[in-house]
């Protein structure tokens, strides 16, 4: 197994250098938690092995206590140990806010139908004390590895579940308490950096104003399909503040590369919105064929085009796809492709980065 070739060991880095420390690809780990299908131990080990076979230097992985009620954390650590990976060879991000508990029902109660073959359940635990409970459990499940990057998992969804304005304020206070705890972990040197990942980028924006964060992960928001100017302005603000941006979900749940779901809902073609989406994809794929560009390449390249975006998070349940994902982050579609997309109105004609 190759040794780390990073110029700066993880343990010697500081939060301000996180953008330089991160490789351009961050490997997602939801498949290790049996998302939608049970994956056997050997396949999980092969997935993790491929990270190191195809990575250059330190490998970065994004996980969460919610993924399989801690199963992803557990299986990742198991694979790392079996491969004799040393802690300085991997940079782990753990999204906190869900904690493993005993399974007392036939199926887990969180996200019914999403996770397969679990032996535990999970409960949400977002507050000052709750996030520390999640942090401690995550460290136990990953031992001897520890997360260097931490965040609150989907704070936008936690807020969206509010039943009233007063409940929303209480939930916001819970989130602020959680970030106070994370800030203290960073101040004590127990983690390298803190950040936020959210599908609603405006929630991330509010949190960057409340706490000095080191990184922001976007999801389903800055893509070749959707890239509103206010979001681009936010990304530029982050760049000026030396807050690194990691992009994710740039395929809109696989729809842009031919899948049936767009951002967690099935596209049937029965509504005007669905028909517009299908037509946009048809034209997009036509442009890709014309210029010999794979749709996945275009999606990743566009998502990494704004200055300040330092990495893309990509996930796969198949070991054979890892090498392809690594290649995606270095693809550069020709300028003529982007010009044609702009001319036909598929991307904003004023978009300055392609």
Short mmCIF file of C-alpha atoms in Angstrom, two decimals:
data_model
loop_
_atom_site.label_atom_id
_atom_site.label_comp_id
_atom_site.label_asym_id
_atom_site.label_seq_id
_atom_site.Cartn_x
_atom_site.Cartn_y
_atom_site.Cartn_z
CA UNK A 1 0.00 0.00 0.00
CA UNK A 2 1.52 3.39 -0.97
CA UNK A 3 2.73 5.65 1.80
CA UNK A 4 1.53 9.22 2.19
CA UNK A 5 3.28 11.67 -0.12
CA UNK A 6 1.62 14.79 1.21
CA UNK A 7 4.01 17.65 1.78
CA UNK A 8 2.47 18.44 5.16
CA UNK A 9 1.51 15.77 7.72
CA UNK A 10 -2.06 16.02 8.91
CA UNK A 11 -1.12 16.33 12.54
CA UNK A 12 1.17 19.30 11.77
CA UNK A 13 -1.38 21.21 9.70
CA UNK A 14 -3.63 23.98 10.89
CA UNK A 15 -7.17 24.96 10.00
CA UNK A 16 -6.08 27.80 7.73
CA UNK A 17 -4.28 25.28 5.49
CA UNK A 18 -7.21 22.90 5.06
CA UNK A 19 -7.78 23.96 1.45
CA UNK A 20 -4.19 23.09 0.59
CA UNK A 21 -4.33 19.83 2.53
CA UNK A 22 -7.49 18.48 0.90
CA UNK A 23 -7.03 16.46 -2.30
CA UNK A 24 -9.37 17.36 -5.20
CA UNK A 25 -11.55 14.31 -4.53
CA UNK A 26 -13.23 13.47 -1.23
CA UNK A 27 -14.52 9.90 -1.11
CA UNK A 28 -18.07 9.45 0.16
CA UNK A 29 -18.79 6.51 2.45
CA UNK A 30 -22.56 6.04 2.48
CA UNK A 31 -22.14 2.70 0.64
CA UNK A 32 -20.12 1.44 3.63
CA UNK A 33 -23.27 2.01 5.70
CA UNK A 34 -25.40 -0.14 3.35
CA UNK A 35 -27.30 2.65 1.65
CA UNK A 36 -30.09 1.03 -0.43
CA UNK A 37 -28.20 -2.28 -0.54
CA UNK A 38 -26.14 -4.51 1.73
CA UNK A 39 -22.48 -4.51 0.72
CA UNK A 40 -20.30 -7.37 1.92
CA UNK A 41 -17.14 -6.84 3.98
CA UNK A 42 -14.74 -7.82 1.18
CA UNK A 43 -16.31 -5.31 -1.21
CA UNK A 44 -16.12 -2.56 1.40
CA UNK A 45 -12.46 -3.37 1.96
CA UNK A 46 -11.90 -3.22 -1.80
CA UNK A 47 -13.60 0.18 -2.00
CA UNK A 48 -11.30 1.59 0.67
CA UNK A 49 -8.26 -0.09 -0.90
CA UNK A 50 -9.04 1.59 -4.22
CA UNK A 51 -8.99 5.00 -2.53
CA UNK A 52 -5.31 4.49 -1.77
CA UNK A 53 -4.45 2.72 -5.00
CA UNK A 54 -5.74 5.65 -7.03
CA UNK A 55 -5.13 8.58 -4.68
CA UNK A 56 -2.03 10.73 -4.67
CA UNK A 57 -0.89 11.46 -1.14
CA UNK A 58 -3.32 11.84 1.72
CA UNK A 59 -6.77 10.34 1.07
CA UNK A 60 -9.86 12.27 2.22
CA UNK A 61 -13.08 10.49 3.22
CA UNK A 62 -16.44 11.97 4.22
CA UNK A 63 -18.58 9.95 6.61
CA UNK A 64 -21.30 10.39 9.22
CA UNK A 65 -22.79 8.67 12.24
CA UNK A 66 -26.08 8.66 10.34
CA UNK A 67 -24.69 6.40 7.61
CA UNK A 68 -26.00 3.00 8.60
CA UNK A 69 -26.32 4.08 12.26
CA UNK A 70 -22.54 4.20 12.56
CA UNK A 71 -21.92 1.20 10.30
CA UNK A 72 -20.02 3.29 7.74
CA UNK A 73 -17.64 4.56 10.41
CA UNK A 74 -17.15 1.06 11.77
CA UNK A 75 -16.58 -0.56 8.37
CA UNK A 76 -14.24 2.19 7.21
CA UNK A 77 -12.06 1.71 10.29
CA UNK A 78 -12.16 -2.08 9.85
CA UNK A 79 -10.97 -1.74 6.26
CA UNK A 80 -8.26 0.78 7.16
CA UNK A 81 -6.91 -1.52 9.88
CA UNK A 82 -6.89 -4.56 7.59
CA UNK A 83 -5.03 -2.55 4.94
CA UNK A 84 -2.55 -1.29 7.58
CA UNK A 85 -3.28 2.34 6.79
CA UNK A 86 -1.68 4.70 9.30
CA UNK A 87 -3.74 7.62 10.65
CA UNK A 88 -1.53 10.18 8.88
CA UNK A 89 -2.51 8.71 5.50
CA UNK A 90 -6.19 9.62 5.73
CA UNK A 91 -8.13 12.80 6.43
CA UNK A 92 -11.56 11.88 7.81
CA UNK A 93 -14.59 14.15 7.93
CA UNK A 94 -17.35 13.07 10.31
CA UNK A 95 -20.72 14.80 10.07
CA UNK A 96 -22.20 14.76 13.57
CA UNK A 97 -25.78 14.86 14.79
CA UNK A 98 -26.95 11.25 14.71
CA UNK A 99 -26.05 8.70 17.36
CA UNK A 100 -26.24 4.89 17.34
CA UNK A 101 -28.76 3.30 19.71
CA UNK A 102 -30.05 -0.28 20.13
CA UNK A 103 -32.46 -1.56 17.49
CA UNK A 104 -35.77 -2.26 19.25
CA UNK A 105 -38.03 -2.54 16.19
CA UNK A 106 -37.97 -4.88 13.16
CA UNK A 107 -36.47 -2.09 11.03
CA UNK A 108 -34.54 1.08 11.93
CA UNK A 109 -36.80 4.07 12.63
CA UNK A 110 -34.62 6.69 10.93
CA UNK A 111 -34.91 7.13 7.16
CA UNK A 112 -37.12 4.04 6.61
CA UNK A 113 -36.16 2.06 3.53
CA UNK A 114 -32.83 3.79 2.98
CA UNK A 115 -30.50 1.55 4.98
CA UNK A 116 -30.28 -2.23 4.59
CA UNK A 117 -29.21 -4.98 6.97
CA UNK A 118 -28.63 -2.82 10.04
CA UNK A 119 -28.25 -4.15 13.57
CA UNK A 120 -28.66 -0.73 15.22
CA UNK A 121 -30.96 2.28 15.08
CA UNK A 122 -30.02 5.97 15.20
CA UNK A 123 -31.43 9.04 16.92
CA UNK A 124 -30.80 12.70 16.21
CA UNK A 125 -28.83 14.47 18.95
CA UNK A 126 -28.08 18.10 18.13
CA UNK A 127 -27.15 20.43 21.00
CA UNK A 128 -23.98 21.36 22.87
CA UNK A 129 -23.97 18.11 24.86
CA UNK A 130 -25.55 16.06 22.08
CA UNK A 131 -22.89 16.85 19.51
CA UNK A 132 -20.18 15.87 21.99
CA UNK A 133 -21.96 12.55 22.54
CA UNK A 134 -21.95 12.03 18.77
CA UNK A 135 -18.27 13.02 18.58
CA UNK A 136 -17.25 10.61 21.33
CA UNK A 137 -19.22 7.73 19.83
CA UNK A 138 -17.74 8.38 16.40
CA UNK A 139 -14.22 8.24 17.81
CA UNK A 140 -15.04 4.93 19.51
CA UNK A 141 -16.44 3.42 16.32
CA UNK A 142 -13.42 4.53 14.28
CA UNK A 143 -10.66 3.75 16.76
CA UNK A 144 -7.72 4.04 16.37
CA UNK A 145 -8.60 6.57 13.65
CA UNK A 146 -10.12 9.94 14.50
CA UNK A 147 -11.92 12.56 12.41
CA UNK A 148 -9.94 15.71 11.71
CA UNK A 149 -12.86 17.57 10.11
CA UNK A 150 -16.21 17.80 11.90
CA UNK A 151 -19.55 19.46 11.24
CA UNK A 152 -23.25 19.30 12.11
CA UNK A 153 -25.05 16.95 9.73
CA UNK A 154 -27.73 18.67 7.60
CA UNK A 155 -28.65 21.56 9.90
CA UNK A 156 -31.06 22.77 7.20
CA UNK A 157 -33.16 19.60 7.58
CA UNK A 158 -33.14 19.98 11.36
CA UNK A 159 -34.51 23.52 10.96
CA UNK A 160 -37.03 22.49 8.30
CA UNK A 161 -38.58 20.01 10.71
CA UNK A 162 -39.66 22.83 13.05
CA UNK A 163 -43.36 22.87 13.91
CA UNK A 164 -43.54 26.60 14.65
CA UNK A 165 -41.47 29.77 14.72
CA UNK A 166 -40.67 29.17 18.37
CA UNK A 167 -39.59 25.62 17.59
CA UNK A 168 -37.39 26.87 14.78
CA UNK A 169 -35.70 29.32 17.15
CA UNK A 170 -35.12 26.53 19.65
CA UNK A 171 -33.61 24.36 16.93
CA UNK A 172 -31.37 27.20 15.78
CA UNK A 173 -30.15 27.58 19.36
CA UNK A 174 -29.45 23.82 19.40
CA UNK A 175 -27.33 24.20 16.27
CA UNK A 176 -25.44 27.16 17.70
CA UNK A 177 -24.78 25.15 20.85
CA UNK A 178 -23.45 22.29 18.76
CA UNK A 179 -21.09 24.63 16.93
CA UNK A 180 -19.90 26.08 20.21
CA UNK A 181 -18.92 22.54 21.23
CA UNK A 182 -17.17 21.94 17.89
CA UNK A 183 -15.32 25.26 18.21
CA UNK A 184 -14.02 24.18 21.60
CA UNK A 185 -12.82 20.87 20.16
CA UNK A 186 -10.90 22.81 17.53
CA UNK A 187 -9.50 25.25 20.09
CA UNK A 188 -8.19 22.32 22.15
CA UNK A 189 -6.59 20.77 19.07
CA UNK A 190 -8.78 17.66 19.15
CA UNK A 191 -9.94 18.37 15.59
CA UNK A 192 -8.22 20.19 12.78
CA UNK A 193 -11.14 22.12 11.33
CA UNK A 194 -14.90 22.63 11.59
CA UNK A 195 -17.36 23.25 8.81
CA UNK A 196 -20.90 22.82 7.59
CA UNK A 197 -22.61 20.72 4.95
CA UNK A 198 -26.11 21.62 3.85
CA UNK A 199 -28.40 21.32 0.85
CA UNK A 200 -29.69 24.81 1.64
CA UNK A 201 -26.64 27.02 1.13
CA UNK A 202 -28.34 29.93 2.89
CA UNK A 203 -28.24 27.98 6.16
CA UNK A 204 -24.51 27.51 5.62
CA UNK A 205 -24.21 31.23 4.97
CA UNK A 206 -25.94 32.02 8.26
CA UNK A 207 -23.60 29.69 10.13
CA UNK A 208 -20.47 31.25 8.61
CA UNK A 209 -21.70 34.55 10.02
CA UNK A 210 -22.25 33.02 13.46
CA UNK A 211 -18.98 31.07 13.78
CA UNK A 212 -15.51 31.20 12.19
CA UNK A 213 -15.75 28.07 10.04
CA UNK A 214 -12.94 26.53 8.01
CA UNK A 215 -14.88 24.85 5.22
CA UNK A 216 -18.33 24.64 3.63
CA UNK A 217 -19.75 21.65 1.74
CA UNK A 218 -22.40 22.46 -0.85
CA UNK A 219 -24.91 19.88 -2.07
CA UNK A 220 -27.23 19.97 -5.13
CA UNK A 221 -26.82 23.76 -5.29
CA UNK A 222 -23.76 24.67 -7.39
CA UNK A 223 -24.08 22.52 -10.50
CA UNK A 224 -24.07 22.80 -14.27
CA UNK A 225 -27.85 22.73 -14.03
CA UNK A 226 -28.28 25.34 -11.26
CA UNK A 227 -25.84 28.09 -10.28
CA UNK A 228 -27.69 31.20 -9.03
CA UNK A 229 -25.71 34.40 -8.76
CA UNK A 230 -26.33 34.86 -5.01
CA UNK A 231 -24.72 31.47 -4.42
CA UNK A 232 -21.74 32.40 -6.59
CA UNK A 233 -21.40 35.61 -4.59
CA UNK A 234 -21.40 33.54 -1.38
CA UNK A 235 -18.67 31.25 -2.74
CA UNK A 236 -16.58 34.29 -3.62
CA UNK A 237 -17.09 35.68 -0.12
CA UNK A 238 -15.88 32.37 1.31
CA UNK A 239 -12.80 32.47 -0.92
CA UNK A 240 -11.91 35.94 0.31
CA UNK A 241 -12.28 34.72 3.88
CA UNK A 242 -10.05 31.67 3.18
CA UNK A 243 -12.96 29.30 3.86
CA UNK A 244 -12.60 26.28 1.59
CA UNK A 245 -15.54 24.96 -0.42
CA UNK A 246 -16.20 21.28 -1.10
CA UNK A 247 -18.86 20.58 -3.72
CA UNK A 248 -21.06 17.49 -3.70
CA UNK A 249 -24.16 16.00 -5.34
CA UNK A 250 -23.18 17.66 -8.62
CA UNK A 251 -25.13 15.03 -10.61
CA UNK A 252 -28.44 15.87 -8.88
CA UNK A 253 -28.76 12.31 -7.52
CA UNK A 254 -27.61 10.88 -10.84
CA UNK A 255 -30.25 12.54 -13.00
CA UNK A 256 -27.76 14.51 -15.11
CA UNK A 257 -25.92 11.30 -15.99
CA UNK A 258 -29.05 9.37 -16.93
CA UNK A 259 -30.75 8.39 -13.67
CA UNK A 260 -34.45 8.52 -12.84
CA UNK A 261 -34.23 10.68 -9.71
CA UNK A 262 -33.56 14.41 -9.45
CA UNK A 263 -32.65 15.54 -5.94
CA UNK A 264 -34.33 12.63 -4.16
CA UNK A 265 -37.56 12.55 -6.18
CA UNK A 266 -38.43 10.45 -9.21
CA UNK A 267 -38.85 12.26 -12.51
CA UNK A 268 -41.84 10.79 -14.32
CA UNK A 269 -42.36 13.36 -17.07
CA UNK A 270 -45.97 13.89 -16.00
CA UNK A 271 -45.54 17.53 -14.91
CA UNK A 272 -44.31 20.62 -16.72
CA UNK A 273 -41.34 20.76 -14.36
CA UNK A 274 -40.41 17.17 -15.16
CA UNK A 275 -40.72 17.73 -18.88
CA UNK A 276 -38.47 20.78 -18.63
CA UNK A 277 -35.88 18.76 -16.70
CA UNK A 278 -35.94 15.95 -19.26
CA UNK A 279 -35.57 18.40 -22.15
CA UNK A 280 -32.67 20.15 -20.43
CA UNK A 281 -30.94 16.79 -19.95
CA UNK A 282 -31.56 15.79 -23.57
CA UNK A 283 -29.89 18.95 -24.82
CA UNK A 284 -27.06 18.63 -22.29
CA UNK A 285 -26.31 15.08 -23.37
CA UNK A 286 -26.46 16.15 -27.01
CA UNK A 287 -23.80 18.78 -26.39
CA UNK A 288 -21.68 16.23 -24.56
CA UNK A 289 -21.87 13.83 -27.51
CA UNK A 290 -21.04 16.58 -29.98
CA UNK A 291 -17.84 17.53 -28.14
CA UNK A 292 -16.93 14.02 -26.91
CA UNK A 293 -17.38 14.99 -23.26
CA UNK A 294 -18.80 12.54 -20.74
CA UNK A 295 -21.73 14.08 -18.82
CA UNK A 296 -20.07 13.19 -15.52
CA UNK A 297 -16.92 15.05 -16.59
CA UNK A 298 -18.93 18.14 -17.44
CA UNK A 299 -20.78 18.02 -14.11
CA UNK A 300 -17.63 17.73 -12.02
CA UNK A 301 -15.62 20.26 -14.04
CA UNK A 302 -18.37 22.85 -13.81
CA UNK A 303 -18.84 22.24 -10.09
CA UNK A 304 -15.12 22.82 -9.49
CA UNK A 305 -14.80 25.85 -11.76
CA UNK A 306 -15.39 28.72 -9.29
CA UNK A 307 -12.26 29.86 -7.47
CA UNK A 308 -12.49 28.68 -3.89
CA UNK A 309 -13.93 25.24 -4.68
CA UNK A 310 -11.07 22.98 -3.66
CA UNK A 311 -12.61 19.51 -3.92
CA UNK A 312 -15.59 17.43 -5.02
CA UNK A 313 -17.11 14.65 -2.93
CA UNK A 314 -17.91 11.55 -4.99
CA UNK A 315 -19.41 8.29 -3.79
CA UNK A 316 -19.46 4.78 -5.24
CA UNK A 317 -20.56 1.35 -4.05
CA UNK A 318 -18.42 -0.35 -6.72
CA UNK A 319 -14.64 -0.61 -6.33
CA UNK A 320 -14.23 -0.52 -10.11
CA UNK A 321 -15.68 3.00 -10.23
CA UNK A 322 -13.16 4.58 -7.84
CA UNK A 323 -10.47 5.07 -10.50
CA UNK A 324 -13.03 6.67 -12.83
CA UNK A 325 -14.13 9.06 -10.08
CA UNK A 326 -10.52 10.10 -9.46
CA UNK A 327 -10.13 10.86 -13.16
CA UNK A 328 -13.27 13.02 -13.15
CA UNK A 329 -11.76 15.69 -10.91
CA UNK A 330 -8.95 16.32 -13.41
CA UNK A 331 -11.12 16.45 -16.56
CA UNK A 332 -11.16 19.69 -18.57
CA UNK A 333 -13.89 19.88 -21.24
CA UNK A 334 -12.92 22.15 -24.16
CA UNK A 335 -13.84 25.83 -24.18
CA UNK A 336 -15.96 25.22 -27.29
CA UNK A 337 -18.21 22.91 -25.28
CA UNK A 338 -18.91 25.56 -22.67
CA UNK A 339 -19.43 28.23 -25.33
CA UNK A 340 -21.99 26.03 -27.06
CA UNK A 341 -23.78 25.37 -23.74
CA UNK A 342 -23.97 29.11 -23.11
CA UNK A 343 -25.14 29.87 -26.62
CA UNK A 344 -28.05 27.45 -26.26
CA UNK A 345 -28.98 28.76 -22.82
CA UNK A 346 -28.12 25.60 -20.89
CA UNK A 347 -25.84 27.56 -18.58
CA UNK A 348 -25.90 31.25 -17.77
CA UNK A 349 -24.22 33.16 -20.60
CA UNK A 350 -22.57 35.46 -18.06
CA UNK A 351 -21.04 32.63 -16.01
CA UNK A 352 -17.37 33.68 -15.91
CA UNK A 353 -15.51 30.53 -14.89
CA UNK A 354 -15.89 28.32 -18.00
#
